[in-house]
GROMACS .gro file of C-alpha atoms in nm:
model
  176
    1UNK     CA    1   1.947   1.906  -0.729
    2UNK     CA    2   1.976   2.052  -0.354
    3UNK     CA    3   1.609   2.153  -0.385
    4UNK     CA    4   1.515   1.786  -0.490
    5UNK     CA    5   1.698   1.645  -0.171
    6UNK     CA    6   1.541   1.912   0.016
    7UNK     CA    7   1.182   1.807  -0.091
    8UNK     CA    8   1.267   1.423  -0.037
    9UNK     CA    9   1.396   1.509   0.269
   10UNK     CA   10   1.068   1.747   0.381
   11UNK     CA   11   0.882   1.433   0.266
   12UNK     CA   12   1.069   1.217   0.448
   13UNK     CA   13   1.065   1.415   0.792
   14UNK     CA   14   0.650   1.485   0.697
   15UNK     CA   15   0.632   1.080   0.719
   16UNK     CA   16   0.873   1.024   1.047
   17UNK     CA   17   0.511   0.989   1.207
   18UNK     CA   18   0.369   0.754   1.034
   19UNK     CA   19   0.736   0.522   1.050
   20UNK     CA   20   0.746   0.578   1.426
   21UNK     CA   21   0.368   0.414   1.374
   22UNK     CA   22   0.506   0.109   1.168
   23UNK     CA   23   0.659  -0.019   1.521
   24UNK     CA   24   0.336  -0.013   1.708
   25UNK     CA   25   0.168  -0.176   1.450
   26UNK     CA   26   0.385  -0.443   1.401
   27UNK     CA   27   0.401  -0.515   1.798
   28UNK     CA   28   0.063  -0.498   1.792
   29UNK     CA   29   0.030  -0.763   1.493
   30UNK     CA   30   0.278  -0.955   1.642
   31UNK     CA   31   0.114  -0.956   1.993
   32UNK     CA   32  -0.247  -1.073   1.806
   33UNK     CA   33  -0.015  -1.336   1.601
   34UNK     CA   34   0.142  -1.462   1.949
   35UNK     CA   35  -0.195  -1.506   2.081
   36UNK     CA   36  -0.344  -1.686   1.817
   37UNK     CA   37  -0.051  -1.918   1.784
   38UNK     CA   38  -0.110  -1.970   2.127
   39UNK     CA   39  -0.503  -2.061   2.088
   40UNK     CA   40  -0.392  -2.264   1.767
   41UNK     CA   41  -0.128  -2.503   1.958
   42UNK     CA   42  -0.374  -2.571   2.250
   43UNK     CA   43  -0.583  -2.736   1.927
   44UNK     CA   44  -0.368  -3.014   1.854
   45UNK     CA   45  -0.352  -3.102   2.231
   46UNK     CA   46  -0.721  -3.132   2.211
   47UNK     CA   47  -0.743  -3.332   1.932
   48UNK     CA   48  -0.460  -3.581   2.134
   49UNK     CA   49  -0.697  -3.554   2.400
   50UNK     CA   50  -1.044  -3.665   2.170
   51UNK     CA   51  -0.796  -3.926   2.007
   52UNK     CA   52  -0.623  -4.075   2.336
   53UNK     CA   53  -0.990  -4.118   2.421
   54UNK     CA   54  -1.113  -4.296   2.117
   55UNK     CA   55  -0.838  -4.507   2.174
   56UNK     CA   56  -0.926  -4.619   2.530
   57UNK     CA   57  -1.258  -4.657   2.408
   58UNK     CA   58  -1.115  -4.891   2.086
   59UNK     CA   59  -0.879  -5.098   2.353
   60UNK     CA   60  -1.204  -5.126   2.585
   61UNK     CA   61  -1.408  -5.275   2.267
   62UNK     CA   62  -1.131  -5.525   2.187
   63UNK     CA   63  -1.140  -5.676   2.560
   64UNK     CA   64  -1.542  -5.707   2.497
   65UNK     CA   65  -1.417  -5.856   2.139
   66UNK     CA   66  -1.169  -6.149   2.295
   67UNK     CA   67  -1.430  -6.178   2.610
   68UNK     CA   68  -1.718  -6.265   2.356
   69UNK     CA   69  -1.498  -6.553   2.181
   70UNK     CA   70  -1.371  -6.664   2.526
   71UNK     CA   71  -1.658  -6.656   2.705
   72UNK     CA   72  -1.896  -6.766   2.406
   73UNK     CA   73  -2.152  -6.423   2.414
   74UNK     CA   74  -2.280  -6.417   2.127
   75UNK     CA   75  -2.454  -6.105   2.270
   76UNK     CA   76  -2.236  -5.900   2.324
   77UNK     CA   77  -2.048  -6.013   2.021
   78UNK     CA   78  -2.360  -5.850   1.775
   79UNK     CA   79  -2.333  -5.514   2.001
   80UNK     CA   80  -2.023  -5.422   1.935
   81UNK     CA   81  -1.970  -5.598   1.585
   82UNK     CA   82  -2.185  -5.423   1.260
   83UNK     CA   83  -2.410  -5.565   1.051
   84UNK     CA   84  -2.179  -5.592   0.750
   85UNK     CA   85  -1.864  -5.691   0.970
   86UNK     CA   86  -1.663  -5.882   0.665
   87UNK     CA   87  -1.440  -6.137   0.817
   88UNK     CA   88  -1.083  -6.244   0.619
   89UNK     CA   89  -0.966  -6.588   0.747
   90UNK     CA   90  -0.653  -6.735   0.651
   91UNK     CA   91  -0.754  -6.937   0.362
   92UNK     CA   92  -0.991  -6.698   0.237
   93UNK     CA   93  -1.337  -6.505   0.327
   94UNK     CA   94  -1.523  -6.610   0.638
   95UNK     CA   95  -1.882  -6.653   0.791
   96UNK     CA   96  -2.121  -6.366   0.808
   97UNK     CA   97  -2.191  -6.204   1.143
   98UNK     CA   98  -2.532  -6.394   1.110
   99UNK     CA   99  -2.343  -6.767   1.091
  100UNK     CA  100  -2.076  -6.654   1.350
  101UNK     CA  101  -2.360  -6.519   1.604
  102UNK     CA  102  -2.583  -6.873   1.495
  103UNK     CA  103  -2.300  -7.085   1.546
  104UNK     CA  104  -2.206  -6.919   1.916
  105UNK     CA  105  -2.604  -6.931   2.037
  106UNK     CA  106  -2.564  -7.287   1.941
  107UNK     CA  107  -2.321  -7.363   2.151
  108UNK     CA  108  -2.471  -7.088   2.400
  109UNK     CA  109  -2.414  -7.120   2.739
  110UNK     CA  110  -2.146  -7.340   2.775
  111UNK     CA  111  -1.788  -7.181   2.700
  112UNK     CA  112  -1.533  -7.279   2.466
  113UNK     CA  113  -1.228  -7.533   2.514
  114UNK     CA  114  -1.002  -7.226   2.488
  115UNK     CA  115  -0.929  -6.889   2.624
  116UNK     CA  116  -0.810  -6.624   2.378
  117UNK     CA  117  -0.593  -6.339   2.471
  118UNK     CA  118  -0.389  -6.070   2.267
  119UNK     CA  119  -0.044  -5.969   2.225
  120UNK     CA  120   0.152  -5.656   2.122
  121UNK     CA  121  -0.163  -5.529   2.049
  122UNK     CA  122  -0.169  -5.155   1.864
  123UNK     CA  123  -0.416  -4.929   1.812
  124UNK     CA  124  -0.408  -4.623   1.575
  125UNK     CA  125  -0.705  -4.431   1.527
  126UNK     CA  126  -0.787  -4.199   1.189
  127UNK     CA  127  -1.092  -3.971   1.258
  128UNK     CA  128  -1.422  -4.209   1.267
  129UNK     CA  129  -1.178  -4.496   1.170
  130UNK     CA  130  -0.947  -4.754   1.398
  131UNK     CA  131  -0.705  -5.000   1.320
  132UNK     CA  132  -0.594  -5.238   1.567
  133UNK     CA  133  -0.329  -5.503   1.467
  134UNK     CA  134  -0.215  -5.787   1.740
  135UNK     CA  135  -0.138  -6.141   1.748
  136UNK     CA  136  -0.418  -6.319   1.921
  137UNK     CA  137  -0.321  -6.655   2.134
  138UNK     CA  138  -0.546  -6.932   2.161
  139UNK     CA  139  -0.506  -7.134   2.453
  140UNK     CA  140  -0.666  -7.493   2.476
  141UNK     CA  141  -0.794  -7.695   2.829
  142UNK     CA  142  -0.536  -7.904   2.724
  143UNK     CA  143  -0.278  -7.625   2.714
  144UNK     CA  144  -0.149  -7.599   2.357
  145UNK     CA  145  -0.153  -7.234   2.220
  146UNK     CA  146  -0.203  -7.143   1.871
  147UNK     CA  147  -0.185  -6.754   1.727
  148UNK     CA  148  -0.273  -6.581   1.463
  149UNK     CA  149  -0.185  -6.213   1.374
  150UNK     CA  150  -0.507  -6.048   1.337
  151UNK     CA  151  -0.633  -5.680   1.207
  152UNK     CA  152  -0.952  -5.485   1.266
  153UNK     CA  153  -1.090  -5.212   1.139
  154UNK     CA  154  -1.382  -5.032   1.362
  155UNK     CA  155  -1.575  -4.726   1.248
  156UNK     CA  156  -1.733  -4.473   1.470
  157UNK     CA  157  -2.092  -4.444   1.402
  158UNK     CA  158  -2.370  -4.197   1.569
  159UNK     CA  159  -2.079  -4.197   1.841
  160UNK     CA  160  -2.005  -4.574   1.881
  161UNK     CA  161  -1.725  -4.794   1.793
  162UNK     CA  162  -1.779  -5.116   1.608
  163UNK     CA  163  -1.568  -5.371   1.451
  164UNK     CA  164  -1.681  -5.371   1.082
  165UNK     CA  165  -1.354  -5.574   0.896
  166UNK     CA  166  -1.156  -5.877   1.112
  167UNK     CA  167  -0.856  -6.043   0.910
  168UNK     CA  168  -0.682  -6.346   1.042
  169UNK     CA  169  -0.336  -6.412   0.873
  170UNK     CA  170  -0.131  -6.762   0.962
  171UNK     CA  171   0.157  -6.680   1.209
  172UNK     CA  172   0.438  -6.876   1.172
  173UNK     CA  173   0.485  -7.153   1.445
  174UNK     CA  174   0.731  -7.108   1.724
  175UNK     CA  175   0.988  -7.271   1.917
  176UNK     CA  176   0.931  -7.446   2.225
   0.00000   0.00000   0.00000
């Protein structure tokens, strides 16, 4: 039994090199880890970085959006709008882009009876795809204000934004 201890332990001292190894490796695996973590948690703060930009590019296309209505541009309005933008009113499914774009060169150059403005406005943006819910005010000559609550949808195509789904919902009337 002595000479099988004696051979583990002559085994055992043979391999002392290759354990005092085992260290340096693992610092060295460690180190490569550390520095890879590293590169990988600068990668989210780039992707904040494309996505806070996407969404000052989305807030800048909403202005345009409320300009066009207020400021009846029915130019501007088929830019940034595409060419199946579905629109959801309250009471159901609304003009084309085609009508909405007819009916505002119609009425082309002189500006609406209102001003429209947003509120509480939120954007949240998912790859090539935007969401931006608010509660848009209407504001007549005559001063009475009406709002809706209002969602968009805009897709990012060969590098542009564009509003391709607008839903109006009814929001409830408020108190004086």
């Amino acid at each position: 039994m002595s000479k099988a201890i004696a051979l583990v332990a002559g085994i055992a001292l043979l391999s002392f090199p290759l354990i005092t190894s085992i260290p340096a490796t693992i610092l060295s695996v460690s180190a490569s880890l550390s520095t890879r973590f590293q590169e990988k948690s600068a990668e989210p703060s780039q992707q904040n970085r494309a996505a806070s930009i996407d969404q000052g590019q989305v807030k800048i296309l909403m202005k345009q959006f409320l300009q066009t209505e207020s400021e009846n541009d029915p130019g501007t309005l088929e830019k940034i709008t595409s060419d199946d933008w579905v629109i959801m009113n309250p009471n159901g499914p609304g003009p084309s882009k085609l009508k909405v774009i007819a009916d505002m060169r119609k009425d082309s150059p002189a500006p609406p009876h209102y001003s429209v403005k947003s509120e509480g406005e939120s954007v949240h943006v998912f790859g090539n795809t935007a969401v931006v819910t608010y509660k848009k005010v209407y504001q007549s000559s005559q001063g009475s204000v009406d709002k809706e609550n209002h969602t968009d949808v805009l897709t990012k195509r060969d590098g542009n934004w564009e509003i391709c789904f607008s839903q109006a919902s009814s929001s409830p009337p408020t108190e004086p």
